[in-house]
């Protein structure tokens, strides 16, 4: 397995070892011991799976208080995945990073607490799996507009399929500073 730092603090790209033969392929999508050796020493408490059709965009979602770290794996299809730093006082507040994840390339993405997250399906359909470091708390969920010009995210789809909530979401500047008070003393996973 290879693990790389993303451009934002704490974001990690994981390329698991994939074993293939004439029957197909095998890979581990999580192993606490082995991932821990690469600095991903986290505890997951909830797994989620979404199925989305082409050009569906979900995000940019976050949870605060009770932020969630997420380990993302695409089990079928391909997505363009985006994370945005929303930690108050962070040197990279409002900066984003995007990455193509697919069942074919097997890449995973670790999104640390204090980041908004979203993805758009770039193939026909995607099965999108993610492990979370905290439980879902509906009273803590938040959303930032997917196409906020302040963020300037370069999405690969111009006219995505959106939920009403995502379509009506405010921009990052409309949300109060307290909403992003994840703490300024963030220690990236090493």
mmCIF file of N, CA and C in Angstrom, residues 45-130:
data_model
loop_
_atom_site.group_PDB
_atom_site.id
_atom_site.type_symbol
_atom_site.label_atom_id
_atom_site.label_comp_id
_atom_site.label_asym_id
_atom_site.label_seq_id
_atom_site.Cartn_x
_atom_site.Cartn_y
_atom_site.Cartn_z
ATOM 1 N N UNK A 45 -16.742 4.344 13.415
ATOM 2 C CA UNK A 45 -17.917 3.887 14.154
ATOM 3 C C UNK A 45 -19.136 3.672 13.266
ATOM 4 N N UNK A 46 -19.061 4.079 12.014
ATOM 5 C CA UNK A 46 -20.218 3.975 11.126
ATOM 6 C C UNK A 46 -19.741 3.847 9.690
ATOM 7 N N UNK A 47 -20.387 2.971 8.926
ATOM 8 C CA UNK A 47 -20.133 2.832 7.489
ATOM 9 C C UNK A 47 -21.367 3.276 6.730
ATOM 10 N N UNK A 48 -21.160 3.974 5.615
ATOM 11 C CA UNK A 48 -22.263 4.436 4.771
ATOM 12 C C UNK A 48 -22.022 4.014 3.334
ATOM 13 N N UNK A 49 -23.102 3.808 2.601
ATOM 14 C CA UNK A 49 -23.026 3.439 1.188
ATOM 15 C C UNK A 49 -24.090 4.217 0.441
ATOM 16 N N UNK A 50 -23.679 4.910 -0.615
ATOM 17 C CA UNK A 50 -24.654 5.585 -1.467
ATOM 18 C C UNK A 50 -24.494 5.075 -2.895
ATOM 19 N N UNK A 51 -25.611 5.025 -3.586
ATOM 20 C CA UNK A 51 -25.622 4.671 -5.008
ATOM 21 C C UNK A 51 -26.167 5.889 -5.727
ATOM 22 N N UNK A 52 -25.455 6.335 -6.741
ATOM 23 C CA UNK A 52 -25.857 7.545 -7.463
ATOM 24 C C UNK A 52 -25.659 7.338 -8.955
ATOM 25 N N UNK A 53 -26.537 7.955 -9.723
ATOM 26 C CA UNK A 53 -26.435 7.845 -11.178
ATOM 27 C C UNK A 53 -25.545 8.949 -11.733
ATOM 28 N N UNK A 54 -25.339 8.905 -13.035
ATOM 29 C CA UNK A 54 -24.437 9.835 -13.687
ATOM 30 C C UNK A 54 -24.793 11.300 -13.392
ATOM 31 N N UNK A 55 -23.789 12.094 -13.149
ATOM 32 C CA UNK A 55 -23.849 13.532 -12.908
ATOM 33 C C UNK A 55 -24.540 13.936 -11.613
ATOM 34 N N UNK A 56 -24.859 12.969 -10.740
ATOM 35 C CA UNK A 56 -25.364 13.326 -9.416
ATOM 36 C C UNK A 56 -24.207 13.915 -8.617
ATOM 37 N N UNK A 57 -24.458 15.068 -8.005
ATOM 38 C CA UNK A 57 -23.476 15.712 -7.143
ATOM 39 C C UNK A 57 -24.057 15.764 -5.734
ATOM 40 N N UNK A 58 -23.301 15.267 -4.778
ATOM 41 C CA UNK A 58 -23.700 15.288 -3.365
ATOM 42 C C UNK A 58 -22.665 16.114 -2.613
ATOM 43 N N UNK A 59 -23.123 17.169 -1.966
ATOM 44 C CA UNK A 59 -22.193 17.990 -1.190
ATOM 45 C C UNK A 59 -22.374 19.463 -1.487
ATOM 46 N N UNK A 60 -21.635 20.183 -0.822
ATOM 47 C CA UNK A 60 -20.494 19.961 0.060
ATOM 48 C C UNK A 60 -21.004 19.851 1.505
ATOM 49 N N UNK A 61 -20.908 18.676 2.083
ATOM 50 C CA UNK A 61 -21.490 18.388 3.382
ATOM 51 C C UNK A 61 -20.432 18.371 4.481
ATOM 52 N N UNK A 62 -20.876 18.709 5.678
ATOM 53 C CA UNK A 62 -20.019 18.616 6.861
ATOM 54 C C UNK A 62 -20.911 18.433 8.078
ATOM 55 N N UNK A 63 -20.287 18.125 9.191
ATOM 56 C CA UNK A 63 -21.001 17.976 10.445
ATOM 57 C C UNK A 63 -20.222 18.704 11.520
ATOM 58 N N UNK A 64 -20.893 19.615 12.241
ATOM 59 C CA UNK A 64 -20.270 20.341 13.338
ATOM 60 C C UNK A 64 -21.354 20.896 14.242
ATOM 61 N N UNK A 65 -21.322 20.675 15.533
ATOM 62 C CA UNK A 65 -20.251 19.962 16.212
ATOM 63 C C UNK A 65 -20.284 18.469 15.868
ATOM 64 N N UNK A 66 -19.366 17.748 16.412
ATOM 65 C CA UNK A 66 -19.210 16.313 16.163
ATOM 66 C C UNK A 66 -18.785 16.042 14.728
ATOM 67 N N UNK A 67 -17.689 16.675 14.270
ATOM 68 C CA UNK A 67 -17.229 16.463 12.890
ATOM 69 C C UNK A 67 -16.834 15.011 12.652
ATOM 70 N N UNK A 68 -16.893 14.621 11.402
ATOM 71 C CA UNK A 68 -16.555 13.263 11.008
ATOM 72 C C UNK A 68 -15.322 13.248 10.120
ATOM 73 N N UNK A 69 -14.379 12.365 10.426
ATOM 74 C CA UNK A 69 -13.352 11.989 9.479
ATOM 75 C C UNK A 69 -13.943 10.876 8.614
ATOM 76 N N UNK A 70 -13.527 10.783 7.356
ATOM 77 C CA UNK A 70 -14.107 9.787 6.446
ATOM 78 C C UNK A 70 -13.017 9.111 5.629
ATOM 79 N N UNK A 71 -13.135 7.792 5.502
ATOM 80 C CA UNK A 71 -12.300 7.026 4.580
ATOM 81 C C UNK A 71 -13.204 6.591 3.437
ATOM 82 N N UNK A 72 -12.897 7.086 2.237
ATOM 83 C CA UNK A 72 -13.777 6.936 1.080
ATOM 84 C C UNK A 72 -13.219 5.910 0.110
ATOM 85 N N UNK A 73 -14.113 5.033 -0.357
ATOM 86 C CA UNK A 73 -13.777 4.033 -1.362
ATOM 87 C C UNK A 73 -14.916 3.970 -2.373
ATOM 88 N N UNK A 74 -14.600 4.002 -3.648
ATOM 89 C CA UNK A 74 -15.612 3.813 -4.688
ATOM 90 C C UNK A 74 -15.603 2.335 -5.067
ATOM 91 N N UNK A 75 -16.743 1.677 -4.884
ATOM 92 C CA UNK A 75 -16.851 0.243 -5.137
ATOM 93 C C UNK A 75 -17.281 -0.075 -6.563
ATOM 94 N N UNK A 76 -17.951 0.876 -7.198
ATOM 95 C CA UNK A 76 -18.390 0.716 -8.593
ATOM 96 C C UNK A 76 -18.424 2.087 -9.231
ATOM 97 N N UNK A 77 -17.908 2.199 -10.454
ATOM 98 C CA UNK A 77 -17.969 3.457 -11.182
ATOM 99 C C UNK A 77 -16.833 4.399 -10.848
ATOM 100 N N UNK A 78 -17.079 5.700 -11.101
ATOM 101 C CA UNK A 78 -16.057 6.727 -10.912
ATOM 102 C C UNK A 78 -16.700 8.007 -10.420
ATOM 103 N N UNK A 79 -15.986 8.717 -9.527
ATOM 104 C CA UNK A 79 -16.434 10.012 -9.038
ATOM 105 C C UNK A 79 -15.268 10.989 -9.056
ATOM 106 N N UNK A 80 -15.620 12.257 -9.044
ATOM 107 C CA UNK A 80 -14.652 13.312 -8.771
ATOM 108 C C UNK A 80 -14.977 13.773 -7.364
ATOM 109 N N UNK A 81 -14.034 13.595 -6.456
ATOM 110 C CA UNK A 81 -14.248 13.830 -5.033
ATOM 111 C C UNK A 81 -13.552 15.119 -4.611
ATOM 112 N N UNK A 82 -14.235 15.929 -3.800
ATOM 113 C CA UNK A 82 -13.709 17.237 -3.404
ATOM 114 C C UNK A 82 -13.790 17.402 -1.894
ATOM 115 N N UNK A 83 -12.724 17.943 -1.305
ATOM 116 C CA UNK A 83 -12.706 18.317 0.106
ATOM 117 C C UNK A 83 -12.359 19.802 0.204
ATOM 118 N N UNK A 84 -12.970 20.471 1.188
ATOM 119 C CA UNK A 84 -12.738 21.895 1.421
ATOM 120 C C UNK A 84 -12.398 22.085 2.896
ATOM 121 N N UNK A 85 -11.306 22.784 3.169
ATOM 122 C CA UNK A 85 -10.915 23.073 4.545
ATOM 123 C C UNK A 85 -11.849 24.140 5.109
ATOM 124 N N UNK A 86 -12.571 23.796 6.183
ATOM 125 C CA UNK A 86 -13.483 24.756 6.810
ATOM 126 C C UNK A 86 -13.141 24.944 8.291
ATOM 127 N N UNK A 87 -11.899 24.702 8.651
ATOM 128 C CA UNK A 87 -11.468 24.877 10.037
ATOM 129 C C UNK A 87 -11.185 26.347 10.307
ATOM 130 N N UNK A 88 -11.847 26.899 11.328
ATOM 131 C CA UNK A 88 -11.650 28.307 11.688
ATOM 132 C C UNK A 88 -10.182 28.571 11.983
ATOM 133 N N UNK A 89 -9.656 29.642 11.414
ATOM 134 C CA UNK A 89 -8.281 30.032 11.678
ATOM 135 C C UNK A 89 -7.231 29.237 10.922
ATOM 136 N N UNK A 90 -7.638 28.283 10.119
ATOM 137 C CA UNK A 90 -6.682 27.484 9.362
ATOM 138 C C UNK A 90 -6.019 28.329 8.279
ATOM 139 N N UNK A 91 -4.750 28.079 8.038
ATOM 140 C CA UNK A 91 -4.031 28.778 6.962
ATOM 141 C C UNK A 91 -4.610 28.428 5.592
ATOM 142 N N UNK A 92 -5.296 27.291 5.498
ATOM 143 C CA UNK A 92 -5.854 26.855 4.209
ATOM 144 C C UNK A 92 -7.383 26.899 4.214
ATOM 145 N N UNK A 93 -7.985 27.704 5.115
ATOM 146 C CA UNK A 93 -9.439 27.833 5.176
ATOM 147 C C UNK A 93 -9.985 28.214 3.801
ATOM 148 N N UNK A 94 -10.992 27.491 3.344
ATOM 149 C CA UNK A 94 -11.625 27.780 2.064
ATOM 150 C C UNK A 94 -10.904 27.199 0.863
ATOM 151 N N UNK A 95 -9.741 26.591 1.053
ATOM 152 C CA UNK A 95 -9.053 25.949 -0.071
ATOM 153 C C UNK A 95 -9.623 24.555 -0.282
ATOM 154 N N UNK A 96 -9.559 24.098 -1.529
ATOM 155 C CA UNK A 96 -10.133 22.800 -1.875
ATOM 156 C C UNK A 96 -9.114 21.934 -2.601
ATOM 157 N N UNK A 97 -9.426 20.652 -2.619
ATOM 158 C CA UNK A 97 -8.613 19.659 -3.320
ATOM 159 C C UNK A 97 -9.574 18.660 -3.954
ATOM 160 N N UNK A 98 -9.306 18.271 -5.203
ATOM 161 C CA UNK A 98 -10.148 17.309 -5.901
ATOM 162 C C UNK A 98 -9.343 16.140 -6.429
ATOM 163 N N UNK A 99 -10.004 14.980 -6.519
ATOM 164 C CA UNK A 99 -9.322 13.758 -6.922
ATOM 165 C C UNK A 99 -10.323 12.799 -7.553
ATOM 166 N N UNK A 100 -9.909 12.145 -8.632
ATOM 167 C CA UNK A 100 -10.746 11.096 -9.238
ATOM 168 C C UNK A 100 -10.537 9.801 -8.475
ATOM 169 N N UNK A 101 -11.646 9.217 -8.054
ATOM 170 C CA UNK A 101 -11.638 7.924 -7.386
ATOM 171 C C UNK A 101 -12.520 6.989 -8.192
ATOM 172 N N UNK A 102 -12.075 5.755 -8.359
ATOM 173 C CA UNK A 102 -12.894 4.806 -9.115
ATOM 174 C C UNK A 102 -12.664 3.391 -8.596
ATOM 175 N N UNK A 103 -13.585 2.520 -8.942
ATOM 176 C CA UNK A 103 -13.403 1.101 -8.631
ATOM 177 C C UNK A 103 -12.184 0.586 -9.375
ATOM 178 N N UNK A 104 -11.948 1.094 -10.549
ATOM 179 C CA UNK A 104 -10.825 0.633 -11.366
ATOM 180 C C UNK A 104 -9.474 1.046 -10.793
ATOM 181 N N UNK A 105 -9.324 2.324 -10.373
ATOM 182 C CA UNK A 105 -8.010 2.741 -9.860
ATOM 183 C C UNK A 105 -7.817 2.349 -8.392
ATOM 184 N N UNK A 106 -8.896 1.994 -7.693
ATOM 185 C CA UNK A 106 -8.796 1.495 -6.328
ATOM 186 C C UNK A 106 -8.352 2.503 -5.292
ATOM 187 N N UNK A 107 -8.159 3.764 -5.681
ATOM 188 C CA UNK A 107 -7.705 4.776 -4.727
ATOM 189 C C UNK A 107 -8.758 5.008 -3.643
ATOM 190 N N UNK A 108 -8.246 5.343 -2.469
ATOM 191 C CA UNK A 108 -9.096 5.764 -1.368
ATOM 192 C C UNK A 108 -8.676 7.171 -0.964
ATOM 193 N N UNK A 109 -9.567 7.852 -0.274
ATOM 194 C CA UNK A 109 -9.275 9.196 0.210
ATOM 195 C C UNK A 109 -9.654 9.264 1.679
ATOM 196 N N UNK A 110 -8.728 9.766 2.500
ATOM 197 C CA UNK A 110 -9.064 10.040 3.895
ATOM 198 C C UNK A 110 -9.303 11.531 4.031
ATOM 199 N N UNK A 111 -10.508 11.890 4.504
ATOM 200 C CA UNK A 111 -10.904 13.274 4.732
ATOM 201 C C UNK A 111 -10.940 13.486 6.250
ATOM 202 N N UNK A 112 -10.065 14.316 6.794
ATOM 203 C CA UNK A 112 -10.043 14.502 8.240
ATOM 204 C C UNK A 112 -11.218 15.350 8.730
ATOM 205 N N UNK A 113 -11.418 15.331 10.028
ATOM 206 C CA UNK A 113 -12.432 16.185 10.637
ATOM 207 C C UNK A 113 -12.133 17.641 10.311
ATOM 208 N N UNK A 114 -13.190 18.436 10.156
ATOM 209 C CA UNK A 114 -13.006 19.853 9.878
ATOM 210 C C UNK A 114 -12.988 20.207 8.408
ATOM 211 N N UNK A 115 -13.416 19.267 7.556
ATOM 212 C CA UNK A 115 -13.462 19.503 6.125
ATOM 213 C C UNK A 115 -14.865 19.237 5.603
ATOM 214 N N UNK A 116 -15.319 20.069 4.672
ATOM 215 C CA UNK A 116 -16.549 19.780 3.937
ATOM 216 C C UNK A 116 -16.183 18.821 2.816
ATOM 217 N N UNK A 117 -17.165 18.033 2.399
ATOM 218 C CA UNK A 117 -16.891 16.981 1.426
ATOM 219 C C UNK A 117 -18.033 16.873 0.427
ATOM 220 N N UNK A 118 -17.674 16.601 -0.833
ATOM 221 C CA UNK A 118 -18.673 16.359 -1.863
ATOM 222 C C UNK A 118 -18.080 15.565 -3.007
ATOM 223 N N UNK A 119 -18.969 15.012 -3.828
ATOM 224 C CA UNK A 119 -18.499 14.276 -5.000
ATOM 225 C C UNK A 119 -19.552 14.347 -6.095
ATOM 226 N N UNK A 120 -19.080 14.166 -7.330
ATOM 227 C CA UNK A 120 -19.970 14.082 -8.480
ATOM 228 C C UNK A 120 -19.632 12.803 -9.240
ATOM 229 N N UNK A 121 -20.676 12.104 -9.690
ATOM 230 C CA UNK A 121 -20.485 10.863 -10.432
ATOM 231 C C UNK A 121 -20.115 11.206 -11.866
ATOM 232 N N UNK A 122 -18.967 10.703 -12.325
ATOM 233 C CA UNK A 122 -18.492 11.004 -13.679
ATOM 234 C C UNK A 122 -18.683 9.835 -14.636
ATOM 235 N N UNK A 123 -19.114 8.695 -14.127
ATOM 236 C CA UNK A 123 -19.441 7.544 -14.973
ATOM 237 C C UNK A 123 -20.955 7.352 -15.009
ATOM 238 N N UNK A 124 -21.393 6.136 -15.365
ATOM 239 C CA UNK A 124 -22.828 5.859 -15.450
ATOM 240 C C UNK A 124 -23.493 5.792 -14.080
ATOM 241 N N UNK A 125 -22.856 5.118 -13.144
ATOM 242 C CA UNK A 125 -23.400 4.938 -11.802
ATOM 243 C C UNK A 125 -22.231 4.680 -10.866
ATOM 244 N N UNK A 126 -22.392 5.084 -9.605
ATOM 245 C CA UNK A 126 -21.318 4.847 -8.630
ATOM 246 C C UNK A 126 -21.888 4.288 -7.341
ATOM 247 N N UNK A 127 -21.173 3.320 -6.785
ATOM 248 C CA UNK A 127 -21.390 2.874 -5.412
ATOM 249 C C UNK A 127 -20.267 3.489 -4.599
ATOM 250 N N UNK A 128 -20.642 4.324 -3.657
ATOM 251 C CA UNK A 128 -19.711 5.168 -2.910
ATOM 252 C C UNK A 128 -19.782 4.758 -1.440
ATOM 253 N N UNK A 129 -18.681 4.228 -0.927
ATOM 254 C CA UNK A 129 -18.640 3.737 0.446
ATOM 255 C C UNK A 129 -17.729 4.620 1.278
ATOM 256 N N UNK A 130 -18.186 4.956 2.500
ATOM 257 C CA UNK A 130 -17.291 5.694 3.385
ATOM 258 C C UNK A 130 -17.494 5.306 4.843
#
